[in-house]
Coordinates of C-alpha atoms in Angstrom, one line a residue:
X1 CA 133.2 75.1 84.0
X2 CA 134.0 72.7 87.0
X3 CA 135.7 69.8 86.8
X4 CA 134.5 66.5 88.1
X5 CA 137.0 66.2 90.4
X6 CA 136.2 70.1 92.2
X7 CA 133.0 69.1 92.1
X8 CA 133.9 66.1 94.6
X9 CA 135.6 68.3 96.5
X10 CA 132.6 70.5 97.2
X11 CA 133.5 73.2 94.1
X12 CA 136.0 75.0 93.0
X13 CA 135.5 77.4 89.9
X14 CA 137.6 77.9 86.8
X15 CA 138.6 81.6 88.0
X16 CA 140.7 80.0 90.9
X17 CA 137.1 81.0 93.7
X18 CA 136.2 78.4 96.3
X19 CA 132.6 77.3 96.5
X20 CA 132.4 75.5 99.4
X21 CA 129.3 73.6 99.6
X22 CA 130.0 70.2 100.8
X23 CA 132.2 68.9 103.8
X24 CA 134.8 66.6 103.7
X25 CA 134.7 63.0 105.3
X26 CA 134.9 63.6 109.0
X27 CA 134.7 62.1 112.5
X28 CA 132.0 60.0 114.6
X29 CA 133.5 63.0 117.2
X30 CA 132.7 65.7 115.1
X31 CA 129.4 65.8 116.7
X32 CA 130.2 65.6 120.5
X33 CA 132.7 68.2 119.9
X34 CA 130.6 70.4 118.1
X35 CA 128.2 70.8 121.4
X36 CA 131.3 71.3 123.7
X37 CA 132.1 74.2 121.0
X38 CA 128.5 75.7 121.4
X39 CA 128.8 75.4 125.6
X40 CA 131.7 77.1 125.1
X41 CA 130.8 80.4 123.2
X42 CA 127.4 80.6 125.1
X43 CA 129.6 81.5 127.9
X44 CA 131.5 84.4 125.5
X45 CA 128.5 86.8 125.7
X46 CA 128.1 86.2 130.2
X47 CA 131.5 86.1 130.3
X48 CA 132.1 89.3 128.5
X49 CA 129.6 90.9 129.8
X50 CA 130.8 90.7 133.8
X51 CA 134.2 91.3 133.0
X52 CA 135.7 95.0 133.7
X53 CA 137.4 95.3 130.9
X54 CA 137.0 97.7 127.3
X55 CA 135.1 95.3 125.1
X56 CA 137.5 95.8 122.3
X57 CA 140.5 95.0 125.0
X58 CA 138.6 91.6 125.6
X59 CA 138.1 91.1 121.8
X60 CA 142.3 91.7 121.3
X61 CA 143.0 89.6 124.7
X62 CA 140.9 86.5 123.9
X63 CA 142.7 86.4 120.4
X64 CA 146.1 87.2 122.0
X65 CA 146.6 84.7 124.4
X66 CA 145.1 81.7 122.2
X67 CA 147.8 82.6 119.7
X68 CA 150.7 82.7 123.2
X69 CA 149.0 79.1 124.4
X70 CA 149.5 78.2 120.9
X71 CA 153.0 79.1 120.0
X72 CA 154.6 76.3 122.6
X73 CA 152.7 73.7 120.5
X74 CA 154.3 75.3 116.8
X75 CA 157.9 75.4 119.1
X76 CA 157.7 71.3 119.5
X77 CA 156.0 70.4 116.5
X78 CA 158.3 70.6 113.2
X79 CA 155.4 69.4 111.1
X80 CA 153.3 72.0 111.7
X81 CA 156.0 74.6 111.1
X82 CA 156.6 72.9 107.6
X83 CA 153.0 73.1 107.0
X84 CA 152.7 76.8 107.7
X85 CA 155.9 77.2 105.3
X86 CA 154.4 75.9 102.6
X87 CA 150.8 77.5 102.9
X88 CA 149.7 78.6 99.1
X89 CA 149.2 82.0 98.7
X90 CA 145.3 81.9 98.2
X91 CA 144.7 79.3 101.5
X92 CA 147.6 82.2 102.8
X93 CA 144.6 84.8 101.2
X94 CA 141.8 83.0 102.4
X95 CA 142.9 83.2 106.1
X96 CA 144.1 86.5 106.0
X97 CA 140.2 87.2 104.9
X98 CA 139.1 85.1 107.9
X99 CA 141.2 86.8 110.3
X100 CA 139.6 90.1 109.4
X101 CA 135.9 88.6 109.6
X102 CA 136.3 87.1 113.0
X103 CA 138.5 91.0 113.6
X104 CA 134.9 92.7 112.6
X105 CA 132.6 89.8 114.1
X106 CA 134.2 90.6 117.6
X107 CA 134.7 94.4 117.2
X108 CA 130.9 94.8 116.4
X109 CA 129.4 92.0 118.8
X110 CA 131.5 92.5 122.2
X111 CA 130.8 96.3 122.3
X112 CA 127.0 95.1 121.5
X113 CA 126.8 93.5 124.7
X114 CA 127.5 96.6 126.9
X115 CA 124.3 98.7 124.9
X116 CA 121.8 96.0 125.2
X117 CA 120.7 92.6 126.8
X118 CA 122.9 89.7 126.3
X119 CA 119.6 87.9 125.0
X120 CA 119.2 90.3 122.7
X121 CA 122.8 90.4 121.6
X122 CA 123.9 87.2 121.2
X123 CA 120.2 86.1 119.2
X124 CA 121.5 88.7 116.5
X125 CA 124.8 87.9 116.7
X126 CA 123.9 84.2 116.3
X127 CA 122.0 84.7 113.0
X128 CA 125.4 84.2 111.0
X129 CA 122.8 80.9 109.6
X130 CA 120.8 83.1 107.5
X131 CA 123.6 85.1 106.2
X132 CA 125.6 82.0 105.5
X133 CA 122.7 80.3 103.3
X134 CA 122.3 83.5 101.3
X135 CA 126.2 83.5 100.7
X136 CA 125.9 79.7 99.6
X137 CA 122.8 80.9 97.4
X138 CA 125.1 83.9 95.6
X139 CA 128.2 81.0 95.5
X140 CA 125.9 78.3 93.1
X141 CA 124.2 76.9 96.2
X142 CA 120.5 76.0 96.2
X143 CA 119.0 75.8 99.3
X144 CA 115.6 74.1 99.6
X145 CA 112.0 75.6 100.3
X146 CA 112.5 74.8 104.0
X147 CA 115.5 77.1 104.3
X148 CA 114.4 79.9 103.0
X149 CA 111.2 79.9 105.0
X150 CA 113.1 79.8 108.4
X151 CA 115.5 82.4 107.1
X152 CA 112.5 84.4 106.7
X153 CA 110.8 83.5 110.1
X154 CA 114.1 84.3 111.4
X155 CA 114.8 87.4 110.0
X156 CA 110.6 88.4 111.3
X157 CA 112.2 87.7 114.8
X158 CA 114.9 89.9 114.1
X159 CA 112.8 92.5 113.3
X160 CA 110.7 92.3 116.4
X161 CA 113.0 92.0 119.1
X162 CA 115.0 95.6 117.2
X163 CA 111.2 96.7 117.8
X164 CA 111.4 96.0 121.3
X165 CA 115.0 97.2 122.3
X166 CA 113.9 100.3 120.5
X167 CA 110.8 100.8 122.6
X168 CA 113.5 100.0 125.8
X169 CA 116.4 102.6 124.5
X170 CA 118.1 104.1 121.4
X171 CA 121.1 102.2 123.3
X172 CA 119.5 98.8 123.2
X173 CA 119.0 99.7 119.7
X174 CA 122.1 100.9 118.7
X175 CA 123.5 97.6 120.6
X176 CA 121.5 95.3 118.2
X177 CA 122.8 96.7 115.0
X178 CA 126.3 96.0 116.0
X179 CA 124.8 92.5 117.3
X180 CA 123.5 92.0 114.0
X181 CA 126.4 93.2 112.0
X182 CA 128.3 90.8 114.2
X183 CA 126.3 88.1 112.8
X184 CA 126.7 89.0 109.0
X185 CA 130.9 88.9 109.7
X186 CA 130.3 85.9 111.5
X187 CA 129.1 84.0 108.7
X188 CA 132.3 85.3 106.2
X189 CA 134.5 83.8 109.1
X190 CA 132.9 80.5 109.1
X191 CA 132.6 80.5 105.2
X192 CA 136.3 81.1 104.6
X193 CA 137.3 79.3 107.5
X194 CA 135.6 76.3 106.1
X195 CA 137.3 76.3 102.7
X196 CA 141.0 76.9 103.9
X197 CA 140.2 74.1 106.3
X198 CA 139.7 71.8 103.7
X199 CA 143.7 72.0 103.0
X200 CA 145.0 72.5 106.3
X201 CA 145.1 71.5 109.5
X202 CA 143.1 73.1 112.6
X203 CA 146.4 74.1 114.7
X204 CA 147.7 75.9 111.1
X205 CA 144.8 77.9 111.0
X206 CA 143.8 79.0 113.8
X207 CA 147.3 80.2 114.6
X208 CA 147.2 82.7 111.1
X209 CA 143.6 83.3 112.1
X210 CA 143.4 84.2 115.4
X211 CA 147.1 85.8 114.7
X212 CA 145.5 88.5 111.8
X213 CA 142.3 88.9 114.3
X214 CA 144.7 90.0 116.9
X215 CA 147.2 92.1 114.9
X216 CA 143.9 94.1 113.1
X217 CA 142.1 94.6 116.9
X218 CA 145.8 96.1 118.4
X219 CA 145.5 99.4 116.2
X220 CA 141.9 99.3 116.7
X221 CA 142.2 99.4 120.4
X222 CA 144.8 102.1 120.6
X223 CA 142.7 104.4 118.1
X224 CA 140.2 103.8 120.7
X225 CA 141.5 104.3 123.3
X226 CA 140.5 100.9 124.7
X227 CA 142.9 100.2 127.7
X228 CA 145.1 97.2 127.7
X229 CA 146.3 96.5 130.9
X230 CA 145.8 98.1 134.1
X231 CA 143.5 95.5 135.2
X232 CA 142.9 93.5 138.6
X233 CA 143.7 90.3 139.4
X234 CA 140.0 89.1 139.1
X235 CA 139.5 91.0 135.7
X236 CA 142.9 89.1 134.2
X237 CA 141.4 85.4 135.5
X238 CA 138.1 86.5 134.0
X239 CA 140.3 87.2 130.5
X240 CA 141.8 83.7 131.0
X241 CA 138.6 81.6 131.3
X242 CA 137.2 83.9 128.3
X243 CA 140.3 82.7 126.3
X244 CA 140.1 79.2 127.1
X245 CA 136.5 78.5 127.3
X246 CA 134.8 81.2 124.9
X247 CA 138.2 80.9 122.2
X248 CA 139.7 77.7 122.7
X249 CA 137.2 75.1 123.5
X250 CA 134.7 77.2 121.7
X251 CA 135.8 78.8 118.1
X252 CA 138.7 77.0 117.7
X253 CA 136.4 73.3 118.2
X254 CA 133.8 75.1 116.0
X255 CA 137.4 75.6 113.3
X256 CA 138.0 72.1 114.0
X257 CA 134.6 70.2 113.2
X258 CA 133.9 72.7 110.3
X259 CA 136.1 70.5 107.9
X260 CA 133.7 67.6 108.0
X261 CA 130.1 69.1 109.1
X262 CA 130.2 71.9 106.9
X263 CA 130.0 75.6 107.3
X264 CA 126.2 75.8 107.1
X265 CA 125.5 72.8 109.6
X266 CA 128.2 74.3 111.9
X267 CA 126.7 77.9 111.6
X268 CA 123.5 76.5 112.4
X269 CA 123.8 74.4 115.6
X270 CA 125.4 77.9 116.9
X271 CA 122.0 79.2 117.5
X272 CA 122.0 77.2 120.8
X273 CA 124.5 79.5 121.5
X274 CA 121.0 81.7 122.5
X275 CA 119.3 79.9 125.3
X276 CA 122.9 78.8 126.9
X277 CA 124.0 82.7 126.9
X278 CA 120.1 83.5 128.3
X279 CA 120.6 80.7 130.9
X280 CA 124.0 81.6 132.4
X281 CA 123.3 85.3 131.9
X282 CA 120.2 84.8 134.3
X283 CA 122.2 82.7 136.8
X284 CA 125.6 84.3 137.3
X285 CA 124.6 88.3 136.5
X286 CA 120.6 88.2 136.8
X287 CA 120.3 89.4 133.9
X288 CA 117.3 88.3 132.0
X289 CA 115.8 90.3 129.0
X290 CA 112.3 92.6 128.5
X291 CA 109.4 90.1 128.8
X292 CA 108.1 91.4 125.5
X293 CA 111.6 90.1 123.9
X294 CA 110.6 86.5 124.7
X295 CA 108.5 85.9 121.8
X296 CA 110.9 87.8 119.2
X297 CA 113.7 85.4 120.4
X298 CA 111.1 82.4 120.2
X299 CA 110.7 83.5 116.5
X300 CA 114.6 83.4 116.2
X301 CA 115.2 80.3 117.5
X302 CA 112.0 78.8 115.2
X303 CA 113.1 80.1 112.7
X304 CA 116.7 78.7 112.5
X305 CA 115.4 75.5 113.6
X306 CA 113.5 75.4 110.6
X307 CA 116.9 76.7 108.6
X308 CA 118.8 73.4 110.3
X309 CA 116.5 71.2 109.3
X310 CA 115.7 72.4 105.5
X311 CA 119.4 71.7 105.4
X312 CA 119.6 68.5 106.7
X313 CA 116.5 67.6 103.9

């Protein structure tokens, strides 16, 4: 059974398991900062894309510094240091968990991104929506008619554009099941990042987040033989502006307004994270995807559109 007063908060079962379904009260800036945080990872994909760097390096970098920019502000700030010492050991769990999904959300999407289009990529990577409404379905969630039939339109238009990547190269191919299995980690992250946000502060957990995502890509990186350092001066400022723009202003905004929009809202406005990545990819590396992979990623888009607003309903 769950007790009136879980079921307020959003859910939390008997056994001890989360079920986060509903957000918390949040902010009239919720909003606003939710669209800086999707500007900010549709540059990730560009970004990562025209940097000379081993995608699994940029994975561990981005990760890295956020935690170093971050460590001045737990240095100054004693309540935030009490808060991390008394973190429960299942929020401690929970993050741990996170950590690892946004760990295998990078490792599989970054190296997606040098095998095919960054179209292509990121629309895969960006279906973490569907995933996360099917996880809400298994958790006791019920999503209505609407939802399911975008999540099915949307999965159609992931079917076509592998279709067309696999006409271009077994590369392209190869590059949108890591896209795609990008996506599926994706939408752990945001799930468990939701529910430990419900308890603690944004600055708490992105610090043990981004901290386990960077101590799990280290080993990962030296088994791979993904070089570290090394790099120019232009390839080190490119790391930087990843960090700050893709990491800080993007996933850590996206950690912040979780709390009050809710994982499956916030999931779902990042499929504008699509035609941003198209649109810079096309200006700064001319990149622009096969013709025929316009109406696949049309089919996306439609598709999640229809997922945001069966939620909303």
């Amino acid at each position: 059974m769950i007790s009136a007063r879980a079921r307020a908060r959003g859910g939390v079962a008997s056994a001890g398991q989360a079920v986060p379904l509903a957000p918390v009260a949040g902010s009239r800036l919720d909003w606003p900062l939710l669209g800086v945080a999707v500007v900010g990872i549709s540059a990730s994909g560009p970004l990562t894309a025209g940097t000379a760097a081993p995608a699994l390096a940029i994975a561990f970098w981005r990760n890295a510094l956020a935690v170093a920019s971050l460590l001045p502000v737990l240095a100054r700030r004693r309540a935030l240091r009490a808060e991390l010492a008394r973190v429960s050991r299942r929020t401690l769990l929970l993050t741990l968990a996170a950590g690892a999904a946004l760990a295998a959300h990078f490792g599989l999407w970054l190296p997606s991104l040098r095998l095919t289009s960054v179209a292509s990529s990121v629309a895969l990577a960006t279906t973490t929506p569907l995933w996360t409404v099917l996880a809400l379905r298994l958790l006791g969630h019920r999503p209505p008619a609407g939802v399911w039939l975008g999540s099915a339109i949307a999965f159609t238009g992931v079917v076509l554009l592998s279709g067309v990547d696999l006409a271009v190269s077994a590369d392209a191919l190869a590059g949108d099941a890591l896209a795609l299995g990008g996506g599926i980690a994706g939408a752990a992250y945001v799930l468990l990042g939701a529910e430990v946000r419900r308890t603690t502060s944004t600055t708490a957990y992105t610090l043990l987040c981004y901290g386990t995502t960077t101590a799990l890509l280290l080993p990962v990186c030296l088994l791979a033989g993904a070089a570290l350092g090394g790099y120019s001066g232009e390839t080190w400022l490119k790391l930087l502006a990843i960090t700050v723009v893709a990491q800080l202003f993007g996933h850590s905004l996206l950690n912040l307004v979780v709390r009050g929009l809710g994982p499956s809202v916030t999931s779902t406005a990042t499929l504008l994270e699509t035609p941003g990545a198209v649109l810079i990819a096309a200006l700064a590396l001319g990149q622009l995807p096969p013709v025929a992979a316009y109406p696949a990623l049309a089919v996306i888009l439609v598709g999640l559109a229809l997922v945001i607003r069966g939620e909303r309903r």
